[in-house]
Amino acid sequence: MESAPADGWLVRDAIPEIDAEACLDIYAPFIRDTCVSFEEIVPTVEQFRDRMRATIATHPWLVLVVDGRIVGYAYGSQHRSRASYRWAADVTVYVDPAHRGVGAGRRLYSALLERLRRQGYQVACGGITLPNEASVGLHRAMGFEPVGIYRRIGWKLGAWRDVMWMQLELAPATDAAPPEPRGPSD
Ligand SMILES: CC(C)(COP(=O)(O)OP(=O)(O)OC[C@H]1O[C@@H](n2cnc3c(N)ncnc32)[C@H](O)[C@@H]1OP(=O)(O)O)[C@@H](O)C(=O)NCCC(=O)NCCS
């Protein structure tokens, strides 16, 4: 368990066997109808569950439960596969439309970033298809800074799309060699 605040909101580790369907229900419209995700075909629940299982082997995947229902989720993932990138994690968050603007994204990201910090990741990176005022606002509110924009980097829904990258230092910057990132349960 991550936290169980008095307001009845609970942030906890995702359990793929139980939570895959609810997470996919939140995510699927972003595949079908928006450029927030560059994925084009909605995965099956089983495929999505496998994705969650693969993610939690190395990174946190958290869900926010309100009144017994999952209303959002956030997870970390490898930024790039080459070895020297291993201290950098990408972060992703989705909140159900009915629960936006009331602190759900902040709650999920606060817990996620703390978990990434504890595992020894040094940098969190967010890639945001533009425009996305809410996501840029959330990342800024969490201390992320813009680092650049990939222009016309993806084609979706009939147009070229730009992606802005933002990053957050999870640990104080030093020139000392960083300790290896730990697994979620180490
Ligand atoms: C982006 C998203 C996760 C934000 O979640 P949320 O629960 O609505 O955000 P919160 O209410 O926790 O707000 C957190 C901060 O984000 C900022 N923010 C949220 N919505 C915003 C908006 N529409 N415009 C500008 N800033 C906004 C606020 O400044 C807020 O700062 P504060 O906590 O200091 O007040 C949510 O809008 C969402 O799920 N969007 C669709 C999926 C998506 O775009 N995911 C990100 C992929 S890169």
Coordinates of C-alpha atoms and ligand atoms in Angstrom, one line a residue:
M1 CA 0.0 0.0 0.0
E2 CA 1.2 3.5 -0.8
S3 CA -1.0 5.7 1.2
A4 CA -4.5 5.7 2.6
P5 CA -5.5 9.3 3.2
A6 CA -8.4 10.3 5.3
D7 CA -10.4 11.5 2.2
G8 CA -10.9 7.9 1.2
W9 CA -8.6 8.0 -1.8
L10 CA -6.2 5.1 -1.9
V11 CA -3.0 4.9 -4.0
R12 CA -1.8 1.4 -4.2
D13 CA 0.4 -0.9 -6.3
A14 CA -1.5 -2.2 -9.3
I15 CA -2.3 -5.9 -9.3
P16 CA -2.4 -6.9 -13.0
E17 CA -4.8 -9.9 -12.4
I18 CA -7.4 -7.5 -10.8
D19 CA -6.7 -4.1 -12.3
A20 CA -5.9 -4.6 -16.0
E21 CA -9.5 -4.1 -17.2
A22 CA -10.2 -1.0 -15.2
C23 CA -6.9 0.6 -16.3
L24 CA -7.5 -0.3 -20.0
D25 CA -11.0 1.1 -19.8
I26 CA -9.5 4.5 -18.8
Y27 CA -6.7 4.2 -21.4
A28 CA -8.6 2.9 -24.5
P29 CA -10.3 6.1 -25.5
F30 CA -6.9 7.8 -25.7
I31 CA -5.8 5.2 -28.2
R32 CA -9.0 5.5 -30.3
D33 CA -9.8 9.2 -30.2
T34 CA -6.7 11.2 -29.3
C35 CA -3.0 11.8 -29.9
V36 CA -2.2 11.6 -26.2
S37 CA -1.0 8.0 -26.9
F38 CA 0.7 7.1 -30.1
E39 CA -0.6 3.6 -29.9
E40 CA -3.2 2.9 -32.6
I41 CA -4.9 -0.4 -31.8
V42 CA -6.5 -1.0 -28.5
P43 CA -4.8 -4.1 -26.9
T44 CA -6.8 -6.9 -25.4
V45 CA -7.2 -7.0 -21.7
E46 CA -4.8 -10.0 -21.7
Q47 CA -2.2 -8.1 -23.7
F48 CA -2.6 -5.1 -21.4
R49 CA -2.2 -7.4 -18.3
D50 CA 1.0 -8.8 -19.7
R51 CA 2.3 -5.3 -20.2
M52 CA 1.5 -4.4 -16.6
R53 CA 3.3 -7.6 -15.4
A54 CA 6.4 -6.7 -17.5
T55 CA 6.3 -3.1 -16.1
I56 CA 6.0 -4.0 -12.5
A57 CA 9.0 -6.3 -12.7
T58 CA 11.2 -3.2 -12.8
H59 CA 9.1 -0.1 -12.3
P60 CA 6.2 1.1 -10.1
W61 CA 2.6 0.9 -11.5
L62 CA 0.1 2.6 -9.2
V63 CA -3.6 3.0 -9.2
L64 CA -5.8 5.5 -7.5
V65 CA -8.9 4.0 -6.0
V66 CA -11.9 6.2 -5.0
D67 CA -15.0 4.7 -3.5
G68 CA -13.7 1.3 -4.5
R69 CA -13.2 2.2 -8.2
I70 CA -10.0 2.8 -10.1
V71 CA -10.1 6.4 -11.4
G72 CA -6.6 6.8 -12.6
Y73 CA -3.2 5.1 -12.9
A74 CA 0.4 6.1 -13.3
Y75 CA 3.5 4.1 -14.1
G76 CA 7.2 4.3 -14.8
S77 CA 9.0 2.6 -17.6
Q78 CA 12.5 2.4 -19.2
H79 CA 13.3 5.6 -21.0
R80 CA 15.7 4.0 -23.6
S81 CA 17.1 0.5 -23.7
R82 CA 20.8 1.2 -23.9
A83 CA 22.6 0.5 -20.6
S84 CA 23.7 4.0 -19.7
Y85 CA 20.1 5.3 -19.7
R86 CA 19.1 2.9 -16.9
W87 CA 18.7 5.7 -14.3
A88 CA 16.1 7.5 -16.4
A89 CA 12.5 6.5 -16.2
D90 CA 9.6 7.7 -18.4
V91 CA 6.4 8.5 -16.5
T92 CA 2.8 8.2 -17.7
V93 CA -0.5 9.1 -16.0
Y94 CA -4.1 8.7 -17.0
V95 CA -7.1 10.0 -15.0
D96 CA -10.7 9.2 -15.7
P97 CA -12.4 12.3 -17.2
A98 CA -15.0 12.4 -14.4
H99 CA -12.2 12.8 -11.8
R100 CA -10.0 15.4 -13.4
G101 CA -9.0 18.7 -11.8
V102 CA -9.4 17.6 -8.2
G103 CA -5.9 16.4 -7.5
A104 CA -5.9 12.9 -8.8
G105 CA -3.0 13.4 -11.2
R106 CA -0.9 15.1 -8.5
R107 CA -1.7 12.3 -6.0
L108 CA -0.6 9.6 -8.4
Y109 CA 2.5 11.4 -9.6
S110 CA 3.6 12.3 -6.1
A111 CA 3.5 8.6 -5.1
L112 CA 5.0 7.5 -8.4
L113 CA 8.0 9.9 -8.2
E114 CA 8.6 9.0 -4.6
R115 CA 8.7 5.3 -5.5
L116 CA 11.1 6.0 -8.5
R117 CA 13.3 8.0 -6.1
R118 CA 13.4 5.1 -3.6
Q119 CA 14.3 2.7 -6.4
G120 CA 17.3 4.9 -7.3
Y121 CA 16.1 6.4 -10.5
Q122 CA 17.8 9.8 -11.1
V123 CA 15.6 11.4 -13.7
A124 CA 12.0 11.2 -14.7
C125 CA 11.0 12.1 -18.3
G126 CA 7.5 12.9 -19.6
G127 CA 6.8 12.9 -23.3
I128 CA 3.6 15.0 -24.1
T129 CA 1.9 15.2 -27.5
L130 CA 1.1 18.8 -28.0
P131 CA -1.2 20.5 -27.3
N132 CA -2.0 19.1 -23.9
E133 CA -2.5 21.9 -21.4
A134 CA -3.5 19.7 -18.6
S135 CA -0.5 17.4 -18.9
V136 CA 2.0 20.3 -19.3
G137 CA 0.3 21.9 -16.3
L138 CA 0.6 18.8 -14.2
H139 CA 4.3 18.2 -15.1
R140 CA 5.1 21.9 -14.4
A141 CA 3.2 21.7 -11.1
M142 CA 5.4 18.6 -10.1
G143 CA 8.6 20.5 -10.9
F144 CA 9.3 19.1 -14.4
E145 CA 11.1 21.5 -16.8
P146 CA 10.7 21.5 -20.6
V147 CA 13.8 20.2 -22.4
G148 CA 12.7 20.3 -26.0
I149 CA 10.1 19.5 -28.7
Y150 CA 10.4 16.8 -31.3
R151 CA 8.7 18.3 -34.3
R152 CA 6.4 16.2 -36.5
I153 CA 7.6 13.1 -34.8
G154 CA 4.4 11.1 -35.1
W155 CA 1.5 10.8 -37.5
K156 CA -1.9 10.2 -35.9
L157 CA -5.5 11.0 -36.7
G158 CA -4.6 12.6 -40.0
A159 CA -1.8 15.0 -39.0
W160 CA 1.8 15.2 -37.9
R161 CA 2.2 15.6 -34.2
D162 CA 4.8 17.3 -32.0
V163 CA 6.0 15.8 -28.7
M164 CA 7.4 18.0 -25.9
W165 CA 9.7 16.3 -23.4
M166 CA 9.9 17.5 -19.8
Q167 CA 12.3 16.2 -17.2
L168 CA 12.6 16.2 -13.4
E169 CA 15.8 15.5 -11.4
L170 CA 14.8 12.9 -8.8
A171 CA 18.0 13.2 -6.8
P172 CA 20.4 16.1 -6.2
A173 CA 22.7 16.3 -9.2
T174 CA 26.3 15.2 -8.4
D175 CA 29.2 13.9 -10.5
A176 CA 29.6 10.8 -8.4
A177 CA 28.7 7.4 -10.0
P178 CA 25.1 6.6 -9.1
P179 CA 24.2 3.4 -7.3
E180 CA 22.4 0.9 -9.5
P181 CA 18.6 1.3 -9.6
R182 CA 16.9 -1.3 -7.4
G183 CA 13.9 -3.5 -8.2
P184 CA 10.5 -2.6 -6.8
S185 CA 10.8 -5.0 -3.8
D186 CA 14.5 -4.8 -3.1
Ligands
LIG1 C1 -3.0 15.3 -17.3 C2 -3.9 14.7 -16.2 C3 -3.3 13.4 -15.7 C4 -4.0 15.7 -15.0 O1 -4.7 15.0 -14.0 P1 -5.6 15.8 -13.0 O2 -6.1 14.8 -12.0 O3 -6.7 16.5 -13.8 O4 -4.7 16.9 -12.4 P2 -4.7 17.5 -10.9 O5 -6.1 17.9 -10.6 O6 -4.0 16.6 -10.0 O7 -3.8 18.8 -11.1 C5 -2.4 18.8 -10.8 C6 -1.8 20.0 -11.4 O8 -1.9 20.0 -12.9 C7 -2.3 21.2 -13.4 N1 -3.5 21.0 -14.3 C8 -4.4 20.1 -14.2 N2 -5.3 20.3 -15.2 C9 -4.9 21.4 -15.9 C10 -5.4 22.0 -17.0 N3 -6.6 21.6 -17.6 N4 -4.8 23.1 -17.5 C11 -3.6 23.5 -16.9 N5 -3.1 22.9 -15.8 C12 -3.7 21.9 -15.3 C13 -2.7 22.1 -12.3 O9 -1.9 23.2 -12.3 C14 -2.5 21.3 -11.0 O10 -1.6 22.0 -10.2 P3 -1.8 22.1 -8.6 O11 -1.9 20.7 -8.1 O12 -0.6 22.9 -8.1 O13 -3.1 22.8 -8.4 C15 -5.4 14.5 -16.7 O14 -5.9 15.7 -17.3 C16 -5.5 13.4 -17.8 O15 -5.7 12.2 -17.4 N6 -5.5 13.8 -19.0 C17 -5.6 12.8 -20.1 C18 -4.4 11.9 -20.2 C19 -3.1 12.6 -20.3 O16 -3.0 13.6 -21.1 N7 -2.1 12.1 -19.7 C20 -0.8 12.6 -19.7 C21 -0.1 11.9 -20.9 S1 1.5 12.8 -21.2

